mmCIF file of C-alpha atoms and ligand atoms in Angstrom:
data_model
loop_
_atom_site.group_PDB
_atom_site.id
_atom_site.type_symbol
_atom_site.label_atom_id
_atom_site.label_comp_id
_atom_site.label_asym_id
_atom_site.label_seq_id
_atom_site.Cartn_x
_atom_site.Cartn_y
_atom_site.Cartn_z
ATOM 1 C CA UNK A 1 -21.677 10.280 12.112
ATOM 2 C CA UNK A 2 -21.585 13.417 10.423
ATOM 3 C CA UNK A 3 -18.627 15.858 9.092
ATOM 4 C CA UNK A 4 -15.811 13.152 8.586
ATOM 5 C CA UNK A 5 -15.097 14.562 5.353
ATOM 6 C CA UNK A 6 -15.515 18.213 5.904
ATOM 7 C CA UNK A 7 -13.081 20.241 3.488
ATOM 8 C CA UNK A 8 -12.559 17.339 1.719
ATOM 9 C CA UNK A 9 -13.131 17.049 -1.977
ATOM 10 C CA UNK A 10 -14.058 13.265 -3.345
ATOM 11 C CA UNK A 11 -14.141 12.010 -6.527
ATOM 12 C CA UNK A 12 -16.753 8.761 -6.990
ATOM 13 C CA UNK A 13 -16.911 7.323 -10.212
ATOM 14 C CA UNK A 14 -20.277 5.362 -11.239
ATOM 15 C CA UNK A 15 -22.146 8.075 -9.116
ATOM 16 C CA UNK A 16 -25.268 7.883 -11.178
ATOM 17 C CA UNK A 17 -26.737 4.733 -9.692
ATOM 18 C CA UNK A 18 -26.294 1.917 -7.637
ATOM 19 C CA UNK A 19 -23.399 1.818 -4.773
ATOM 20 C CA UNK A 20 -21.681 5.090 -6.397
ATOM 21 C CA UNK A 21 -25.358 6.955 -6.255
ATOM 22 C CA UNK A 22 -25.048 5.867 -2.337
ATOM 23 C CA UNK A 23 -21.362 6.641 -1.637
ATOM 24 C CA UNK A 24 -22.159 10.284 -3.353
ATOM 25 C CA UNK A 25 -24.716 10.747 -1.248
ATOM 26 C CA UNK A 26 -23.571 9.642 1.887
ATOM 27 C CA UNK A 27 -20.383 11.830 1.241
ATOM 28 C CA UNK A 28 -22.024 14.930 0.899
ATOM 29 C CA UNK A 29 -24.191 13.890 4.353
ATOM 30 C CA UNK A 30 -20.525 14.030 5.947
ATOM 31 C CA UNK A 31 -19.360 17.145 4.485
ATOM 32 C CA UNK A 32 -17.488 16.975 1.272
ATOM 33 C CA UNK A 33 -17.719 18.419 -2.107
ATOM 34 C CA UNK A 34 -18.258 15.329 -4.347
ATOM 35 C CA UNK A 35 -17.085 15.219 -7.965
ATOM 36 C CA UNK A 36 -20.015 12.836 -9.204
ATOM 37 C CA UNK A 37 -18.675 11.060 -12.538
ATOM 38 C CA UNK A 38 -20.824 8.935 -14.711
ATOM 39 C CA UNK A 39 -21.120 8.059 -18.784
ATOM 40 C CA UNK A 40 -24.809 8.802 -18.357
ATOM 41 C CA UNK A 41 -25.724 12.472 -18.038
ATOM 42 C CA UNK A 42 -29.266 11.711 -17.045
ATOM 43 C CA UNK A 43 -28.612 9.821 -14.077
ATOM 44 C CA UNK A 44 -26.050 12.372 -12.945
ATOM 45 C CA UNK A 45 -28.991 15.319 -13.431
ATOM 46 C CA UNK A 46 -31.175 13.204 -11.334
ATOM 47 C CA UNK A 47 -28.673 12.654 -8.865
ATOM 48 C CA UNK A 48 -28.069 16.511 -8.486
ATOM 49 C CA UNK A 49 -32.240 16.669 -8.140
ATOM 50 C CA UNK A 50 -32.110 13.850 -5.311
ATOM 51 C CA UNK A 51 -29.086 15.103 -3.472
ATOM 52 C CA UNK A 52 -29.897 19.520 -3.745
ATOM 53 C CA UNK A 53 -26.002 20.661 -2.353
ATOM 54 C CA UNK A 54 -24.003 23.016 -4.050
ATOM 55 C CA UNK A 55 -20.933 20.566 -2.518
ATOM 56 C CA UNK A 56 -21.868 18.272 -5.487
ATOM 57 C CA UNK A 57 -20.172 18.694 -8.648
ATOM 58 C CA UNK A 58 -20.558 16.330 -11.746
ATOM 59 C CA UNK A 59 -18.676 15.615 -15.116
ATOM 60 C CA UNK A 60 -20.510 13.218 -17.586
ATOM 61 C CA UNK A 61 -17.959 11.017 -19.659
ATOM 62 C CA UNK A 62 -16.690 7.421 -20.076
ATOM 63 C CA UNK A 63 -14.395 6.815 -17.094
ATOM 64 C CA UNK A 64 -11.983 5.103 -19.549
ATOM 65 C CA UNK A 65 -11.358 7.746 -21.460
ATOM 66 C CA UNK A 66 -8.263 10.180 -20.831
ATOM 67 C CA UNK A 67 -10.552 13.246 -21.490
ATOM 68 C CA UNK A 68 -13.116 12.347 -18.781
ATOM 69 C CA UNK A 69 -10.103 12.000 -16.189
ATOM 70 C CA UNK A 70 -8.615 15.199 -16.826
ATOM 71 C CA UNK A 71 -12.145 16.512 -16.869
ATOM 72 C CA UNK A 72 -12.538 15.354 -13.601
ATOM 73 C CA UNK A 73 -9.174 16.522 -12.022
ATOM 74 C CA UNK A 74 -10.383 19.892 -13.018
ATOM 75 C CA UNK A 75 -13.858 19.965 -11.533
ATOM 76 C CA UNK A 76 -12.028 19.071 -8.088
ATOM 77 C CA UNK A 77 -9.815 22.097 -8.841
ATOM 78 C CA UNK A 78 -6.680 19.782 -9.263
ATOM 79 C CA UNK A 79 -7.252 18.717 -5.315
ATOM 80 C CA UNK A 80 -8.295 14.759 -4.493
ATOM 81 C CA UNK A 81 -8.467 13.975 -0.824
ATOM 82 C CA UNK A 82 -10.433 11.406 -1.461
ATOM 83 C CA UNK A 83 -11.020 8.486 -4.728
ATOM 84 C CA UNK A 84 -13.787 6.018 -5.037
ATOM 85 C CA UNK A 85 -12.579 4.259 -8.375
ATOM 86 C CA UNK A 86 -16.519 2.448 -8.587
ATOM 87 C CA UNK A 87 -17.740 2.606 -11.902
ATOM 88 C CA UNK A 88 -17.876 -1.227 -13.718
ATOM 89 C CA UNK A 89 -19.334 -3.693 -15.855
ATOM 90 C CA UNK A 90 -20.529 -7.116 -16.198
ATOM 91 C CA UNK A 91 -19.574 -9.264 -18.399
ATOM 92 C CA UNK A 92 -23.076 -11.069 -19.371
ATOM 93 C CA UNK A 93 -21.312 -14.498 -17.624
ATOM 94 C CA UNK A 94 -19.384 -15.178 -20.131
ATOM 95 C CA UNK A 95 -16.798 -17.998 -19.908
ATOM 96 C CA UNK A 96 -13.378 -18.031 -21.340
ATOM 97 C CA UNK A 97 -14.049 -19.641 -24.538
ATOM 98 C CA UNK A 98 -16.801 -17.626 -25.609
ATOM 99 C CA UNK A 99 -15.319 -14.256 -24.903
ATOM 100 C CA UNK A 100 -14.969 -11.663 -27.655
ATOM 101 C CA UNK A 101 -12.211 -9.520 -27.992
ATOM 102 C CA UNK A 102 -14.267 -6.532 -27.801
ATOM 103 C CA UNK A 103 -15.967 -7.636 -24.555
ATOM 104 C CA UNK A 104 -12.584 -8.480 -23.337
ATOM 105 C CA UNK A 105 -11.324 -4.931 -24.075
ATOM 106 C CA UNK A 106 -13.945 -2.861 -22.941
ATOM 107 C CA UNK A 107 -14.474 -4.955 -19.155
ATOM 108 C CA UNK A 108 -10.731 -4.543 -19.041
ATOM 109 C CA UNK A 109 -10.493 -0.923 -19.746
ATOM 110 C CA UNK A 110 -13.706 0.168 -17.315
ATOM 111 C CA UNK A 111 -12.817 -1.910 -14.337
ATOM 112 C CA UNK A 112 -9.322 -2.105 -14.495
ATOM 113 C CA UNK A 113 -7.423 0.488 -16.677
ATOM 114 C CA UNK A 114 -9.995 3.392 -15.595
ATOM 115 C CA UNK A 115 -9.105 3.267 -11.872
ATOM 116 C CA UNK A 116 -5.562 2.864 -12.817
ATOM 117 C CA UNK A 117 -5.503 5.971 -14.471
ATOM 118 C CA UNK A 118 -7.391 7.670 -12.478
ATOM 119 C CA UNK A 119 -5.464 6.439 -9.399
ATOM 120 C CA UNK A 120 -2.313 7.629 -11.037
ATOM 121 C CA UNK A 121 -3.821 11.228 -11.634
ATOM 122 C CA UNK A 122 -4.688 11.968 -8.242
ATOM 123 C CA UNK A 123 -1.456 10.211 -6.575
ATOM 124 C CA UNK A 124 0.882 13.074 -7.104
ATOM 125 C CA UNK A 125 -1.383 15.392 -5.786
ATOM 126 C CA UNK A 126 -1.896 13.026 -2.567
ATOM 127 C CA UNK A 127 1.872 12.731 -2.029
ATOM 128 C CA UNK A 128 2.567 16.426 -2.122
ATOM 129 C CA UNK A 129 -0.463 16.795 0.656
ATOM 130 C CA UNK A 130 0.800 13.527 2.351
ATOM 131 C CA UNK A 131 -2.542 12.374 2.785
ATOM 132 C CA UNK A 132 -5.048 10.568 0.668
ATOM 133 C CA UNK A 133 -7.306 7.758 0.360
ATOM 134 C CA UNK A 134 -8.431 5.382 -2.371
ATOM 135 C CA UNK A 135 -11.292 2.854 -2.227
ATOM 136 C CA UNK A 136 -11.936 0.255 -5.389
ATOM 137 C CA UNK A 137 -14.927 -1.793 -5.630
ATOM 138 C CA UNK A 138 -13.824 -4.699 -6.341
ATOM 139 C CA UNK A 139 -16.491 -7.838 -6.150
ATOM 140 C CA UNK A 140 -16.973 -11.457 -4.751
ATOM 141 C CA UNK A 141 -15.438 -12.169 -8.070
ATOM 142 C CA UNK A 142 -12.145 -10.654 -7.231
ATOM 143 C CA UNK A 143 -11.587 -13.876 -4.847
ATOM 144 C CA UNK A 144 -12.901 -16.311 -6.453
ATOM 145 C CA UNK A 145 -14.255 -18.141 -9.950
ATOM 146 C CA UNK A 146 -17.880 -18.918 -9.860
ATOM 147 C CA UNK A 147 -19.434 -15.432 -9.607
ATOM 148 C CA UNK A 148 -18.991 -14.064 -12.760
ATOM 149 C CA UNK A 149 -17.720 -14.778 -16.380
ATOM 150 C CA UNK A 150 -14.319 -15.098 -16.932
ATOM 151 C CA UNK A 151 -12.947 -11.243 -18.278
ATOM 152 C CA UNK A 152 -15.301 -9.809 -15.576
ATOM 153 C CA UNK A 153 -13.327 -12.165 -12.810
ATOM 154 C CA UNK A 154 -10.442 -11.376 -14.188
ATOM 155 C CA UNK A 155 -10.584 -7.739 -14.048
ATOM 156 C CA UNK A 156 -11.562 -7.494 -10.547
ATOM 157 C CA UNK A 157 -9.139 -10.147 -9.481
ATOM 158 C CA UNK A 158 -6.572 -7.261 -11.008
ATOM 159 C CA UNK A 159 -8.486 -4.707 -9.243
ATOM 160 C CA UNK A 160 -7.052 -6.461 -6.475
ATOM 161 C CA UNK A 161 -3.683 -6.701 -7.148
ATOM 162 C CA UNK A 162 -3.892 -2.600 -8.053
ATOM 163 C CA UNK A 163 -4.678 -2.228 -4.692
ATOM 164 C CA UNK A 164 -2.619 -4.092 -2.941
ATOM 165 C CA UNK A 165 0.162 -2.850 -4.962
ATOM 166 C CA UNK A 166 -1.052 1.136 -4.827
ATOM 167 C CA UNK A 167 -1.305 0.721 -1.090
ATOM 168 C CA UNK A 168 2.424 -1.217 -0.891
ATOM 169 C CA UNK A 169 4.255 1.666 -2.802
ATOM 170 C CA UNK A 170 2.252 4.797 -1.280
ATOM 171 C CA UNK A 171 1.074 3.892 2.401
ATOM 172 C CA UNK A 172 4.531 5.288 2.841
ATOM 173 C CA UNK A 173 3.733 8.935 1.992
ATOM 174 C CA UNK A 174 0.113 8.741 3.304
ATOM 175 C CA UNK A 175 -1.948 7.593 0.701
ATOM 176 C CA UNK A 176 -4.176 4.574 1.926
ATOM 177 C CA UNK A 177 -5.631 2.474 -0.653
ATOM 178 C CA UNK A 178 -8.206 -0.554 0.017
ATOM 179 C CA UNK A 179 -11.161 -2.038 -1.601
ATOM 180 C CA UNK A 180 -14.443 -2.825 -0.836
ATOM 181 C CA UNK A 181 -15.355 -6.155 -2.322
ATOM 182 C CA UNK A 182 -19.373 -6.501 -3.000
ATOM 183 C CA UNK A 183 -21.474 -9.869 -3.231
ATOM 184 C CA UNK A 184 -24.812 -9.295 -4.847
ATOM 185 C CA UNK A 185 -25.971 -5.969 -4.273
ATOM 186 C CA UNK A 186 -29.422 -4.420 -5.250
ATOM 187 C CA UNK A 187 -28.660 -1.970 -8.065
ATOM 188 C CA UNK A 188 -29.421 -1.155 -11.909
ATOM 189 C CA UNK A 189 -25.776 -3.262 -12.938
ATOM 190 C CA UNK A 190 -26.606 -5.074 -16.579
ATOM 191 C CA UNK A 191 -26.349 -8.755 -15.534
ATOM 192 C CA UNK A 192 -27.347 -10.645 -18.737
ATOM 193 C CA UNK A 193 -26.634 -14.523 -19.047
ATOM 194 C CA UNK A 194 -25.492 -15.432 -22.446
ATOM 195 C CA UNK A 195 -24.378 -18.782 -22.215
ATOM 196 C CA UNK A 196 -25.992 -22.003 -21.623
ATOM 197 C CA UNK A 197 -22.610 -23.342 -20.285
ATOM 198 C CA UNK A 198 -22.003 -21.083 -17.787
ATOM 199 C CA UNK A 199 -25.630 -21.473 -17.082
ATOM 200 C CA UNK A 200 -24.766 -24.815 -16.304
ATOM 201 C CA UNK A 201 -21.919 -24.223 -13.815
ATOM 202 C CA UNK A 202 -22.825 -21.513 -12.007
ATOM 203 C CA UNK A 203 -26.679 -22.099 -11.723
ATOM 204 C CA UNK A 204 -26.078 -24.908 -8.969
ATOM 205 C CA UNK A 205 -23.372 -22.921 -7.217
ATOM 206 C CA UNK A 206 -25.352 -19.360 -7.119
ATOM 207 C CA UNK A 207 -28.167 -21.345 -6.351
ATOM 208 C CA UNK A 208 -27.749 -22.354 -3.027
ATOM 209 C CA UNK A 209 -24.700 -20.080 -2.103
ATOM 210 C CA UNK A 210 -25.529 -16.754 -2.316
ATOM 211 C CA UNK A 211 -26.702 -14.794 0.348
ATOM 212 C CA UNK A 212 -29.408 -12.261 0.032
ATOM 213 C CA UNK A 213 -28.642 -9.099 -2.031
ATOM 214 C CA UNK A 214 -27.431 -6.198 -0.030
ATOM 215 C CA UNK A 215 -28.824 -2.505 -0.142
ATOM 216 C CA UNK A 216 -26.105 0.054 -1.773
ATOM 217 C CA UNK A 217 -26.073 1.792 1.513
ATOM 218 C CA UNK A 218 -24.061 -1.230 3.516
ATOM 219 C CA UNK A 219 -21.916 -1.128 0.568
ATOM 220 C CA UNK A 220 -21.242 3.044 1.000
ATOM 221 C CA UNK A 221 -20.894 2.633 4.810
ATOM 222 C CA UNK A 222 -18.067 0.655 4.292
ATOM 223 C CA UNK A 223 -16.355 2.093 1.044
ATOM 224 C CA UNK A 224 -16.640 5.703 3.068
ATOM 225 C CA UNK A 225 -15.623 4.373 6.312
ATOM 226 C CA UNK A 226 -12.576 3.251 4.154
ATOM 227 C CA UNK A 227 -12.036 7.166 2.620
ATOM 228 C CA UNK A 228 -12.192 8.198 6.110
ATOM 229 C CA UNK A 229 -9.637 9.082 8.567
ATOM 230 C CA UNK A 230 -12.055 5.906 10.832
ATOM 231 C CA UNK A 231 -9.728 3.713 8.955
ATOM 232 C CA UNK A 232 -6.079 5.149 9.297
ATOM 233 C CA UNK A 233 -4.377 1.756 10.439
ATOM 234 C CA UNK A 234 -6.175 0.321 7.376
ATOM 235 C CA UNK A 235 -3.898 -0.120 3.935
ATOM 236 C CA UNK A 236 -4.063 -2.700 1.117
ATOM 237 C CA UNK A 237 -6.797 -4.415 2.897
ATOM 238 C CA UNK A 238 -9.537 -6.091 0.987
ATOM 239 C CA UNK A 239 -12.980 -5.754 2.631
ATOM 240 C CA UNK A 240 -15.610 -8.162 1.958
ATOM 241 C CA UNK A 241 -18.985 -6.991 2.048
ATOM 242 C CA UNK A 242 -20.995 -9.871 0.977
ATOM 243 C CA UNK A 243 -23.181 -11.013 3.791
ATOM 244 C CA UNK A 244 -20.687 -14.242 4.013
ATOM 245 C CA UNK A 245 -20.478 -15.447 0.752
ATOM 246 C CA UNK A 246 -16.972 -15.670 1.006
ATOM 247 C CA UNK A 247 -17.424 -17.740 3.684
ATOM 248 C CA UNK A 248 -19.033 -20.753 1.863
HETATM 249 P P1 NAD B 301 -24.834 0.206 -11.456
HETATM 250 O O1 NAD B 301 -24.885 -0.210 -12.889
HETATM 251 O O2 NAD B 301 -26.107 0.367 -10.700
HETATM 252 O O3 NAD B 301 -24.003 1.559 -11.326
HETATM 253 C C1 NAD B 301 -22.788 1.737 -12.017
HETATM 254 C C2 NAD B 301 -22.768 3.102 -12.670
HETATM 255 O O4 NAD B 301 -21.545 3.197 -13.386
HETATM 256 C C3 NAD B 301 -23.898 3.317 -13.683
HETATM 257 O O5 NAD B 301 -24.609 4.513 -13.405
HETATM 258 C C4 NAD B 301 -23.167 3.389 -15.025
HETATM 259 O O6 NAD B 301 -23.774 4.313 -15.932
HETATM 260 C C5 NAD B 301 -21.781 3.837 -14.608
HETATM 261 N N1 NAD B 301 -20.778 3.455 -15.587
HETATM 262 C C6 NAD B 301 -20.660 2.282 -16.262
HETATM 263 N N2 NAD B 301 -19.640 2.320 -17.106
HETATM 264 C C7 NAD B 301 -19.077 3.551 -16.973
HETATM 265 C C8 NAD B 301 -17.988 4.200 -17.602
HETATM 266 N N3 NAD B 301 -17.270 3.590 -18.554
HETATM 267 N N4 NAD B 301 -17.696 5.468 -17.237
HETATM 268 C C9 NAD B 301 -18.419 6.106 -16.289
HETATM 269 N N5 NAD B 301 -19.470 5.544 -15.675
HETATM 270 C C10 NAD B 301 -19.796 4.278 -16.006
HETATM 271 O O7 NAD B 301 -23.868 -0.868 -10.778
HETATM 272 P P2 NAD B 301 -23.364 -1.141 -9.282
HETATM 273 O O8 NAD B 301 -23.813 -2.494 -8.949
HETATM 274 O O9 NAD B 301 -23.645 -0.018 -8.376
HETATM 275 O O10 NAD B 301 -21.795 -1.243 -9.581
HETATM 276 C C11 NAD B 301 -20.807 -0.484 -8.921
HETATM 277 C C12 NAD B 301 -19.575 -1.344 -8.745
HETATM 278 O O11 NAD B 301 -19.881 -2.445 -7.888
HETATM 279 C C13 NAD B 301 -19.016 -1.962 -10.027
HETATM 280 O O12 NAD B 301 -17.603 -1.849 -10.027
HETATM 281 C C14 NAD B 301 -19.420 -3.410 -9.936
HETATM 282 O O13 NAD B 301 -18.555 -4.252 -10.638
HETATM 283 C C15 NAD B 301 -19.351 -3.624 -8.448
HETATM 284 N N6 NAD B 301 -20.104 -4.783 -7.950
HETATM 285 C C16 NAD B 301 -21.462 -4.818 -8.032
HETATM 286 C C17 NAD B 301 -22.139 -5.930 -7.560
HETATM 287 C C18 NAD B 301 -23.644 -6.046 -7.625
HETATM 288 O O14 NAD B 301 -24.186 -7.123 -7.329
HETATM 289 N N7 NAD B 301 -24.371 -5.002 -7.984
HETATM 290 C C19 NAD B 301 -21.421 -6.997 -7.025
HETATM 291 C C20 NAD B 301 -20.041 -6.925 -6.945
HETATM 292 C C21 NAD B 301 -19.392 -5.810 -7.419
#
């Protein structure tokens, strides 16, 4: 499959490693110029190394932070075709009455409040052109308790609902949104365990439940098959991509 997003302009955040690294790269395989986002510079200048394509374009900043957003809006010259609202964090499996309030905030304002800004920069844009697309990875813990600590379940369960409601308002004028939701994927994501009680729920459960970690790749195939025109009878719909673990 090649060209799908030829003349297209994408914006990934999380590019620098893990499922954003692959959707990058597999986006400028098909043709578009990628706007590559990431709070670490290095892994974006390795990135530009691995990939070689004067299609990709990167801007190095916190996703959650209003400066980084209209940063990126400018290195796409003001024109999203395409969003893959990616970037996140763990929340080292924290249950709900150990949380802090700064661990709270700050998995609240990267997984949820980032794409929701982000998503409301690009939407006007999108409904003047009548077409756009959205992807947001959400996670096996968007579903369901018992993948994650509390704030981190949280936020992607609200990941969920920003879809869903994104893609009720706007599928309307053309803009498709739908996310992508990951079991255990092979990537550099900071997945400490800092509780013995959580430790103690989850470790049977996780145990003997989860599949097999996937490769980024199967993770970009879908998210881009999403961005695509592939997918144009596809809104609000929440893709699991989790070898089955939703299953169980
Ligand atoms: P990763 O850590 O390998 O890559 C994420 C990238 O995002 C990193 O390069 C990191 O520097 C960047 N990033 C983090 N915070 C940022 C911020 N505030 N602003 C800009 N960039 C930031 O992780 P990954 O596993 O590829 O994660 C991608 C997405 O997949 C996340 O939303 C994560 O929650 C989700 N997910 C991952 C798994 C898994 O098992 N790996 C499972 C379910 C969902």
């Amino acid at each position: 499959i090649t060209g799908r997003f030829e003349g297209k302009t994408a914006v990934v955040t999380g590019a620098g490693s893990g499922i954003g690294k692959s959707i990058a790269e597999r986006l400028i395989a098909e043709g578009a110029i990628v706007v590559a986002t990431d709070i670490s510079a290095e892994r974006l200048d390795a990135l530009v190394t691995a990939v070689a394509s004067e299609r990709l374009r990167t801007v190095s900043g916190d996703v959650a932070a209003s400066e980084t957003i209209a940063a990126i809006l400018e290195a796409a010259d003001g024109v999203v075709d395409a969003l893959a609202n990616n970037a996140g964090i763990m929340d080292a499996f924290v249950p709900t009455a150990e949380i802090t309030d700064e661990q709270w905030d700050r998995v609240m304002s990267v997984n949820l409040t980032a794409p929701m800004r982000l998503t409301r920069a690009v939407l006007p844009g999108m409904i003047e052109r009548g077409h756009g697309t959205i992807v947001n990875t959400a996670s096996e813990a968007g579903i369901r308790a018992g993948a994650s600590g509390t704030a981190y379940t949280a936020s992607k369960h609200a990941v969920i609902g920003l879809t869903k409601s994104t893609a009720f308002f706007y599928g309307p004028k053309g803009v498709r949104t739908n996310a992508v939701a990951p079991g255990a994927v092979n990537t550099n994501i900071e997945a400490p365990f800092n509780s013995a009680w959580a430790g103690e729920r989850l470790g049977p459960i996780m145990g003997t439940t989860v599949p097999a970690p996937a490769e980024p790749e199967e993770l970009a195939a879908a998210i881009t098959w999403l961005l695509s025109d592939d997918s144009s009878n596809v809104n609000g719909a929440i893709l699991m991509s989790d070898g089955g673990w939703s299953t169980i």
